[in-house]
XYZ file of C-alpha atoms in Angstrom:
578
model
C 14.637 1.462 -27.983
C 11.506 1.648 -25.839
C 13.045 0.138 -22.688
C 15.817 2.754 -22.633
C 13.293 5.520 -21.987
C 11.968 6.293 -18.534
C 8.518 4.713 -18.073
C 5.593 7.003 -17.410
C 4.153 6.937 -13.877
C 1.587 6.310 -12.597
C 1.131 3.279 -14.815
C -2.180 3.143 -16.730
C -3.055 -0.426 -15.772
C -0.966 -2.640 -13.463
C -2.735 -5.796 -14.696
C -1.599 -5.428 -18.293
C 1.768 -6.926 -19.289
C 3.408 -3.632 -20.262
C 0.943 -1.273 -18.565
C -0.640 -0.053 -21.796
C -1.677 -2.985 -23.993
C -2.360 -6.699 -23.869
C -5.016 -8.597 -21.970
C -5.331 -7.845 -18.231
C -3.995 -10.661 -16.060
C -4.909 -11.073 -12.414
C -1.868 -11.356 -10.122
C -1.010 -14.770 -8.624
C -1.986 -15.500 -5.036
C 1.331 -16.952 -3.798
C 4.320 -14.760 -2.791
C 7.017 -16.206 -5.068
C 4.715 -16.296 -8.080
C 3.563 -12.747 -7.318
C 7.179 -11.519 -7.344
C 7.802 -13.320 -10.641
C 4.569 -11.861 -12.057
C 5.625 -8.333 -11.073
C 9.092 -8.784 -12.530
C 7.747 -9.893 -15.915
C 5.020 -7.288 -16.462
C 7.331 -5.327 -18.768
C 9.380 -8.060 -20.389
C 11.424 -5.686 -22.527
C 12.546 -3.724 -19.499
C 13.256 -6.919 -17.536
C 15.349 -8.474 -20.315
C 17.285 -5.239 -20.857
C 18.036 -4.909 -17.130
C 19.180 -8.535 -16.867
C 21.385 -8.369 -19.976
C 23.092 -5.106 -19.001
C 23.623 -6.346 -15.459
C 25.069 -9.605 -16.742
C 27.464 -7.740 -19.008
C 28.396 -5.201 -16.318
C 28.927 -7.483 -13.330
C 29.954 -10.470 -15.393
C 32.776 -8.498 -16.997
C 34.210 -7.172 -13.721
C 35.984 -10.424 -12.803
C 37.170 -10.788 -16.427
C 39.228 -7.590 -16.392
C 42.263 -9.359 -14.829
C 42.464 -11.438 -18.037
C 44.257 -8.482 -19.573
C 46.880 -8.691 -16.819
C 47.980 -12.070 -18.161
C 48.795 -10.599 -21.563
C 50.432 -7.505 -20.034
C 52.710 -9.561 -17.773
C 53.491 -12.532 -20.037
C 53.669 -10.779 -23.423
C 54.729 -7.315 -22.295
C 56.793 -7.250 -19.105
C 58.184 -10.766 -19.273
C 59.145 -10.493 -22.975
C 60.088 -6.800 -22.603
C 57.819 -6.032 -25.527
C 56.663 -2.470 -24.832
C 54.300 -2.468 -27.771
C 52.501 -5.541 -26.446
C 52.425 -3.998 -22.980
C 50.844 -0.813 -24.351
C 48.325 -2.875 -26.337
C 47.203 -4.948 -23.341
C 47.152 -1.889 -21.052
C 45.034 0.079 -23.537
C 42.703 -2.883 -23.954
C 42.258 -3.075 -20.194
C 41.475 0.657 -19.992
C 38.911 0.405 -22.794
C 37.348 -2.651 -21.165
C 37.163 -0.712 -17.894
C 35.375 2.199 -19.579
C 32.977 -0.186 -21.323
C 32.243 -1.942 -18.017
C 31.678 1.405 -16.265
C 29.253 2.521 -18.979
C 27.401 -0.786 -18.805
C 27.131 -0.431 -15.011
C 25.517 3.000 -15.463
C 22.957 1.621 -17.936
C 22.345 -1.415 -15.777
C 21.640 0.752 -12.742
C 19.387 3.064 -14.741
C 17.289 0.217 -16.107
C 17.191 -1.532 -12.747
C 15.779 1.620 -11.126
C 13.073 1.774 -13.812
C 12.327 -1.892 -13.134
C 12.110 -1.257 -9.383
C 9.778 1.715 -9.793
C 7.627 -0.253 -12.238
C 7.134 -2.981 -9.615
C 6.532 -0.416 -6.857
C 3.812 1.477 -8.721
C 2.092 -1.681 -9.915
C 1.946 -3.045 -6.372
C 0.709 0.309 -5.064
C -2.031 0.440 -7.685
C -3.105 -3.139 -6.998
C -3.296 -2.516 -3.239
C -5.163 0.775 -3.709
C -7.685 -0.768 -6.087
C -8.286 -3.617 -3.670
C -8.831 -1.240 -0.744
C -11.245 0.816 -2.846
C -13.193 -2.274 -3.889
C -13.431 -3.508 -0.301
C -14.724 -0.119 0.825
C -16.576 -0.420 4.106
C -15.666 -4.121 4.343
C -11.988 -3.264 4.788
C -12.155 -2.619 8.534
C -14.062 -5.841 9.090
C -11.584 -8.044 7.235
C -8.160 -6.372 7.502
C -6.630 -4.590 10.485
C -5.485 -0.992 10.209
C -1.934 -2.021 11.091
C -1.746 -4.472 8.189
C -2.970 -1.900 5.666
C -0.561 0.744 6.963
C 2.364 -1.707 6.945
C 1.636 -2.724 3.354
C 1.838 0.905 2.249
C 4.695 1.943 4.522
C 7.116 -1.007 4.230
C 5.929 -3.949 2.132
C 5.632 -2.145 -1.204
C 9.126 -0.705 -0.760
C 10.599 -4.118 0.101
C 8.926 -5.754 -2.885
C 10.362 -3.115 -5.202
C 13.863 -3.667 -3.778
C 13.449 -7.423 -4.209
C 12.734 -6.868 -7.914
C 15.640 -4.407 -8.000
C 17.913 -7.186 -6.664
C 17.108 -9.618 -9.477
C 19.399 -8.042 -12.064
C 22.452 -7.737 -9.728
C 21.834 -11.337 -8.639
C 21.895 -12.488 -12.260
C 25.015 -10.401 -12.940
C 26.823 -11.768 -9.878
C 26.013 -15.370 -10.829
C 27.316 -14.751 -14.344
C 30.458 -13.247 -12.818
C 31.007 -16.329 -10.639
C 30.576 -18.624 -13.607
C 32.942 -16.487 -15.694
C 35.635 -16.648 -13.008
C 35.237 -20.412 -12.700
C 35.519 -20.900 -16.474
C 38.589 -18.642 -16.738
C 40.308 -20.433 -13.861
C 39.465 -23.787 -15.442
C 41.182 -22.619 -18.621
C 44.133 -21.525 -16.525
C 44.253 -24.564 -14.260
C 41.778 -27.355 -13.578
C 42.725 -27.329 -9.884
C 41.993 -23.600 -9.596
C 38.647 -23.957 -11.385
C 37.608 -26.848 -9.159
C 38.578 -24.800 -6.094
C 36.153 -22.027 -7.062
C 33.247 -24.322 -7.937
C 33.694 -26.504 -4.848
C 33.929 -23.405 -2.656
C 30.798 -21.838 -4.137
C 28.931 -25.164 -3.832
C 29.907 -25.440 -0.163
C 28.739 -21.880 0.507
C 25.429 -22.730 -1.168
C 24.955 -25.733 1.112
C 25.602 -23.578 4.173
C 23.501 -20.643 2.952
C 20.343 -22.682 2.199
C 19.382 -23.469 5.826
C 20.401 -19.973 6.904
C 18.067 -18.447 4.299
C 15.178 -20.666 5.439
C 15.699 -19.576 9.033
C 15.978 -15.950 7.920
C 12.670 -16.190 6.042
C 10.875 -17.690 9.060
C 12.206 -14.993 11.368
C 11.426 -12.257 8.859
C 7.819 -13.462 8.750
C 7.603 -13.397 12.553
C 9.153 -9.919 12.588
C 6.680 -8.699 9.954
C 3.759 -10.014 12.028
C 5.028 -8.018 14.998
C 5.339 -4.898 12.847
C 1.688 -5.240 11.808
C 0.567 -5.774 15.414
C 2.409 -2.759 16.813
C 1.293 -0.529 13.927
C -2.289 -1.555 14.585
C -1.855 -0.825 18.281
C -0.332 2.580 17.558
C -3.147 3.562 15.190
C -5.735 2.556 17.803
C -3.989 4.656 20.447
C -3.682 7.715 18.201
C -7.287 7.566 16.948
C -8.675 7.115 20.468
C -6.197 9.205 22.447
C -8.756 11.729 23.695
C -11.126 8.983 24.781
C -8.295 7.107 26.506
C -7.322 10.201 28.462
C -10.927 10.822 29.368
C -11.399 7.380 30.914
C -7.895 7.121 32.379
C -6.804 4.347 30.021
C -3.754 6.079 28.555
C -1.284 4.454 30.961
C -2.712 0.992 30.341
C -2.462 1.287 26.589
C 1.020 2.777 26.866
C 2.127 -0.254 28.873
C 0.559 -2.534 26.260
C 2.352 -0.692 23.465
C 5.636 -0.942 25.363
C 5.148 -4.696 25.693
C 4.488 -5.033 21.966
C 7.516 -2.861 21.241
C 9.748 -5.121 23.307
C 8.395 -8.170 21.477
C 9.178 -6.448 18.162
C 12.716 -5.713 19.332
C 13.239 -9.354 20.299
C 11.964 -10.449 16.889
C 14.414 -8.015 15.288
C 17.282 -9.488 17.290
C 16.325 -12.939 16.024
C 16.464 -11.669 12.435
C 19.938 -10.268 13.083
C 21.441 -13.732 13.725
C 20.911 -15.268 10.260
C 21.666 -11.906 8.677
C 25.022 -11.770 10.482
C 25.848 -15.267 9.214
C 25.040 -14.180 5.663
C 27.254 -11.103 6.009
C 30.064 -13.249 7.415
C 29.771 -15.625 4.449
C 29.720 -12.689 2.039
C 32.873 -11.168 3.501
C 34.740 -14.332 4.452
C 34.161 -16.667 1.497
C 36.118 -14.616 -1.095
C 38.990 -14.153 1.362
C 39.233 -17.898 2.045
C 38.994 -18.730 -1.656
C 41.620 -16.101 -2.440
C 44.050 -17.650 0.019
C 43.496 -21.164 -1.339
C 43.780 -20.043 -4.981
C 47.034 -18.124 -4.340
C 48.525 -21.061 -2.475
C 47.689 -23.504 -5.310
C 48.789 -21.043 -8.018
C 52.111 -20.346 -6.276
C 52.884 -24.063 -6.083
C 52.035 -24.478 -9.760
C 54.246 -21.527 -10.732
C 57.093 -23.036 -8.727
C 56.496 -26.340 -10.545
C 56.470 -24.569 -13.913
C 52.852 -25.412 -14.653
C 51.737 -21.736 -14.611
C 53.341 -18.545 -15.829
C 53.706 -15.530 -13.502
C 51.123 -13.701 -15.611
C 48.622 -16.494 -15.124
C 49.219 -16.392 -11.373
C 48.622 -12.631 -11.336
C 45.449 -13.149 -13.367
C 44.253 -15.891 -10.985
C 44.809 -13.502 -8.099
C 42.846 -10.820 -9.956
C 39.998 -13.187 -10.852
C 39.559 -14.317 -7.270
C 39.959 -10.800 -5.836
C 37.242 -9.640 -8.204
C 34.880 -12.090 -6.499
C 34.819 -9.904 -3.375
C 32.269 -7.485 -4.808
C 29.939 -9.961 -6.592
C 29.776 -12.321 -3.611
C 29.103 -9.430 -1.236
C 26.353 -8.128 -3.526
C 24.934 -11.611 -4.013
C 24.508 -12.114 -0.273
C 22.914 -8.658 0.108
C 20.569 -9.279 -2.831
C 19.551 -12.638 -1.398
C 18.598 -10.935 1.869
C 16.515 -8.347 -0.010
C 14.760 -11.035 -2.021
C 13.856 -12.874 1.203
C 12.482 -9.608 2.631
C 10.538 -9.076 -0.591
C 9.086 -12.579 -0.425
C 7.786 -11.941 3.119
C 6.352 -8.568 2.035
C 4.785 -10.165 -1.053
C 3.053 -12.653 1.241
C 1.380 -9.796 3.118
C 0.380 -8.038 -0.096
C -1.080 -11.305 -1.408
C -3.092 -11.662 1.812
C -4.586 -8.229 1.181
C -5.244 -8.914 -2.521
C -6.825 -12.292 -1.682
C -9.253 -10.779 0.842
C -12.717 -11.883 -0.343
C -15.046 -9.183 -1.615
C -18.810 -8.991 -1.491
C -20.202 -10.292 -4.753
C -22.652 -8.002 -6.540
C -24.542 -8.763 -9.769
C -24.074 -5.085 -10.738
C -27.679 -4.270 -11.668
C -28.555 -0.728 -12.690
C -31.737 1.251 -12.226
C -33.585 1.974 -15.455
C -33.406 5.747 -15.055
C -33.426 8.664 -12.590
C -34.956 7.574 -9.303
C -35.741 10.893 -7.629
C -39.160 9.600 -6.646
C -38.005 6.104 -5.709
C -38.224 4.942 -2.126
C -35.635 3.289 0.080
C -36.943 0.426 2.185
C -35.256 -1.694 4.868
C -37.320 -4.810 5.701
C -35.247 -5.600 8.795
C -36.276 -2.416 10.585
C -39.380 -1.519 8.614
C -37.970 1.927 7.777
C -39.028 3.478 4.481
C -37.601 6.722 3.090
C -40.015 8.003 0.471
C -38.878 10.032 -2.504
C -39.055 13.796 -1.996
C -39.639 13.736 1.781
C -37.618 14.936 4.772
C -37.727 12.054 7.232
C -36.453 12.317 10.809
C -35.443 9.055 12.488
C -35.517 9.280 16.275
C -34.074 6.699 18.649
C -32.553 6.616 22.118
C -29.742 4.517 20.588
C -28.294 6.309 17.569
C -26.129 3.270 16.759
C -29.296 1.348 15.890
C -30.199 3.997 13.331
C -26.630 3.935 12.002
C -26.978 0.201 11.327
C -30.267 0.827 9.497
C -28.593 3.502 7.353
C -25.700 1.134 6.610
C -28.150 -1.429 5.275
C -29.947 1.153 3.154
C -26.620 2.391 1.777
C -25.385 -1.102 0.920
C -22.667 -1.154 3.581
C -24.084 -4.285 5.233
C -25.783 -7.407 3.925
C -29.552 -6.944 3.886
C -32.745 -7.200 1.849
C -33.001 -3.408 1.509
C -34.413 -2.116 -1.771
C -34.112 1.133 -3.697
C -36.721 1.829 -6.318
C -37.792 -1.812 -6.157
C -34.260 -3.086 -6.891
C -32.275 -4.907 -4.149
C -29.538 -2.607 -2.863
C -27.148 -5.572 -2.674
C -27.579 -6.137 -6.413
C -26.977 -2.571 -7.575
C -23.760 -1.520 -9.250
C -21.568 -0.168 -6.436
C -20.637 3.098 -8.190
C -24.233 3.822 -9.147
C -25.420 3.082 -5.605
C -22.828 5.418 -4.077
C -23.812 8.153 -6.527
C -27.549 7.833 -5.836
C -27.623 6.916 -2.146
C -25.217 8.648 0.235
C -24.770 7.782 3.906
C -23.120 10.755 5.628
C -21.712 10.042 9.089
C -21.192 12.898 11.530
C -17.524 11.876 11.915
C -16.794 10.943 8.288
C -13.169 11.337 7.204
C -12.022 14.683 5.808
C -9.149 14.272 3.351
C -6.257 16.676 3.008
C -6.379 19.262 0.220
C -7.897 22.630 -0.505
C -11.209 23.435 1.154
C -12.901 23.588 -2.258
C -11.658 20.124 -3.272
C -12.620 18.701 0.126
C -16.213 19.845 -0.277
C -16.465 19.107 -4.013
C -15.220 15.522 -3.487
C -15.909 13.436 -6.607
C -18.298 15.482 -8.752
C -19.654 18.409 -6.734
C -17.447 21.198 -8.112
C -20.381 23.275 -9.391
C -22.309 23.034 -6.121
C -19.610 24.048 -3.621
C -20.884 27.576 -2.966
C -24.528 26.552 -2.519
C -23.535 23.614 -0.311
C -21.481 25.885 1.955
C -24.416 28.256 2.258
C -26.870 25.449 3.029
C -24.550 24.008 5.688
C -24.146 27.470 7.253
C -20.373 27.151 6.770
C -19.653 30.535 5.190
C -18.013 31.722 8.406
C -15.644 28.720 8.268
C -14.526 29.753 4.784
C -14.090 33.370 5.843
C -11.985 32.375 8.867
C -9.373 30.664 6.692
C -6.576 32.804 5.193
C -7.142 31.807 1.544
C -10.846 31.020 1.692
C -11.788 28.086 -0.520
C -8.162 27.772 -1.656
C -6.907 27.234 1.902
C -5.068 23.965 2.435
C -6.456 21.617 5.087
C -4.611 18.697 6.638
C -6.142 15.261 7.160
C -9.339 15.514 9.199
C -8.976 19.337 9.227
C -7.659 19.164 12.795
C -7.039 22.926 12.955
C -10.814 23.508 12.903
C -13.262 23.023 15.743
C -15.616 20.050 15.956
C -18.611 22.131 14.902
C -16.727 23.591 11.926
C -15.627 20.155 10.741
C -19.169 18.853 11.070
C -20.525 21.625 8.877
C -17.867 20.926 6.246
C -18.898 17.260 6.231
C -22.505 18.308 5.762
C -21.529 20.705 2.941
C -19.658 17.857 1.216
C -22.723 15.612 1.459
C -24.982 18.344 0.036
C -22.552 19.094 -2.799
C -22.787 15.454 -3.887
C -26.548 15.979 -4.463
C -27.566 12.313 -4.193
C -31.137 11.225 -4.866
C -31.308 9.820 -1.312
C -29.262 11.398 1.477
C -29.006 9.682 4.867
C -27.551 12.019 7.504
C -26.455 10.677 10.878
C -26.496 13.337 13.619
C -25.458 16.126 11.189
C -25.764 18.978 13.718
C -24.813 17.343 17.026
C -21.769 19.613 17.460
C -23.301 23.018 16.580
C -25.292 25.494 18.654
C -29.059 25.793 18.377
C -29.023 29.019 16.321
C -26.719 27.506 13.717
C -28.750 24.316 13.752
C -31.962 26.258 13.060
C -30.368 27.923 10.024
C -29.097 24.569 8.736
C -32.541 22.967 9.099
C -34.219 25.757 7.142
C -31.601 25.873 4.373
C -31.250 22.110 3.999
C -35.023 21.693 3.733
C -35.054 24.193 0.891
C -31.948 22.764 -0.822
C -33.184 19.163 -0.689
C -36.754 19.911 -1.745
C -38.019 17.120 -3.985
C -35.242 14.716 -2.954
C -35.311 11.984 -0.307
C -33.528 12.968 2.907
C -33.423 11.038 6.176
C -31.869 12.519 9.322
C -30.992 10.464 12.410
C -31.639 12.919 15.232
C -33.539 13.642 18.419
C -33.302 17.421 18.035
C -36.716 19.117 18.247
C -35.647 21.497 15.467
C -35.332 18.636 12.997
C -38.279 16.676 14.344
C -40.603 19.660 14.121
C -39.580 20.487 10.554
C -39.633 16.921 9.167
C -42.449 15.787 6.877
C -42.530 12.550 8.830
C -40.850 11.102 11.918
C -39.978 7.416 12.395
C -39.537 6.299 16.023
C -37.083 3.381 16.360
C -36.766 1.082 19.367
C -34.775 -2.147 19.453
C -33.751 -1.612 15.844
C -37.394 -1.583 14.644
C -39.714 1.230 13.578
C -42.549 1.133 16.121
C -44.373 4.282 15.039
C -44.423 6.920 12.301
C -46.167 10.265 12.035
C -45.535 13.922 12.579
C -43.597 15.144 15.587
C -46.730 16.397 17.328
C -48.643 13.176 16.664
C -45.898 10.968 18.114
C -45.381 13.246 21.103
C -49.079 12.993 21.904
C -49.461 9.239 21.362
C -46.183 7.634 22.517
C -44.854 8.234 26.048
C -41.391 6.841 25.203
C -41.038 9.217 22.286
C -42.288 12.099 24.400
C -39.768 11.257 27.145
C -36.951 11.058 24.617
C -37.760 14.435 23.087
C -38.311 16.010 26.517
C -34.790 14.973 27.592
C -33.384 16.481 24.422
C -35.233 19.762 25.000
C -34.092 19.862 28.617
């Protein structure tokens, strides 16, 4: 049977009902419906897990039934054959229950992992689609918390569904068996369970509210921690470390208080889980003993009633624990739904008719034009202004920019990223081998030439295994200049038709910069390249220089022409040379 085999991970498509076939279905936007949607993606697996759990946990309280036959037909009648029969039946039933528990757990784990990987894939796809919009619409803390805690809690909520179903079946089975034994005993169980349900409802509502408040605090403190870590050097440089530490401590105390508030309802649930079976057991034994004394019950039936009620200890305890996990999963699902419901920039997904090596990039807001095949230097006293222009040209901000006559905002996102690359001087370096870091998506065949053009051969030689050396996130073991050259090599290996470089050599010495300028000019010959810089080495080598003030291009020409005609440009370059 298909659902008895371990599913293959990662799943091919989390939107399809069984991951491999059927029409894709977008996930619901509300937490409870999202959990139900996740749980029913693989219906065969879900049904198998629920059935085996129902048989496993539902049969646990039924095992004392065999005690009735053993006591009444074996011990009481001194029929050793009957005693052996009922004892053997109980042993076989125990083995069958144990085997069913193993299968139930196995299938439930598959079900949990199925939900976990689907949620992970959905969140990852959403983050990838948001791209540069992610930081503007979702805080770092929320994204980290979704990956670190919410996905795990959602998977455990799905994991708790089958034990919950099994425990409910067990409770019903005990009630039915006690009804058959004695109406008073059956009513005792059902009334007791109903009373616990009335008490548990408000407690669960309070628990959910406090879990949501606690989860908000977790997101806030994670966001604060990520800000501190990413800006630790800057904080130390301006003396702000103590202030941010105090702020983090305050947030931490608020998180602790929120955790204490969660503990109250959780303690009540644990008390109900431990105390309810004990109270019911006492009441059932008292009623059964009176009925035995009155001759209404046999001793075997009393022993069975004791066994039935004692067997409730485990299901009720599990039921309370599963309810708590489901509440946690509902809160986590709410946060995942918030991420999945984050609006994305709509794009008509146009494509260019063919290769656009000679096409120009134009930004009407600033007046900057990057012509095909030229090396353009963009000089400005405020490099952030140039960065905003590059973001518009690269489609990272809403604008009327055009590439090859087609609006950038209307181009297919993948095609735009392949043809127009904005390379920041502090772009993220992912963990992996040096070769894979530079090759990125499709630059495997250009790694060696890119390293040479970026004058990064000495970086490769300094690592123990060369291109096969493993780097951690952001390559923190390397110097700033070495990391910058690796970022430049990665951009060159991508070989886009239009490359927009923001301060690509700000962290290297002048000799290295001169080599990079010469090699990059040769490597990018015939392709559009724009460099945001005020370095005379770049300005002197560029085919054309655009001078930007106030976010607008106020003059274009060669370096020597601008230096002769524009005092502001001359002053800017003079400061750089000095």
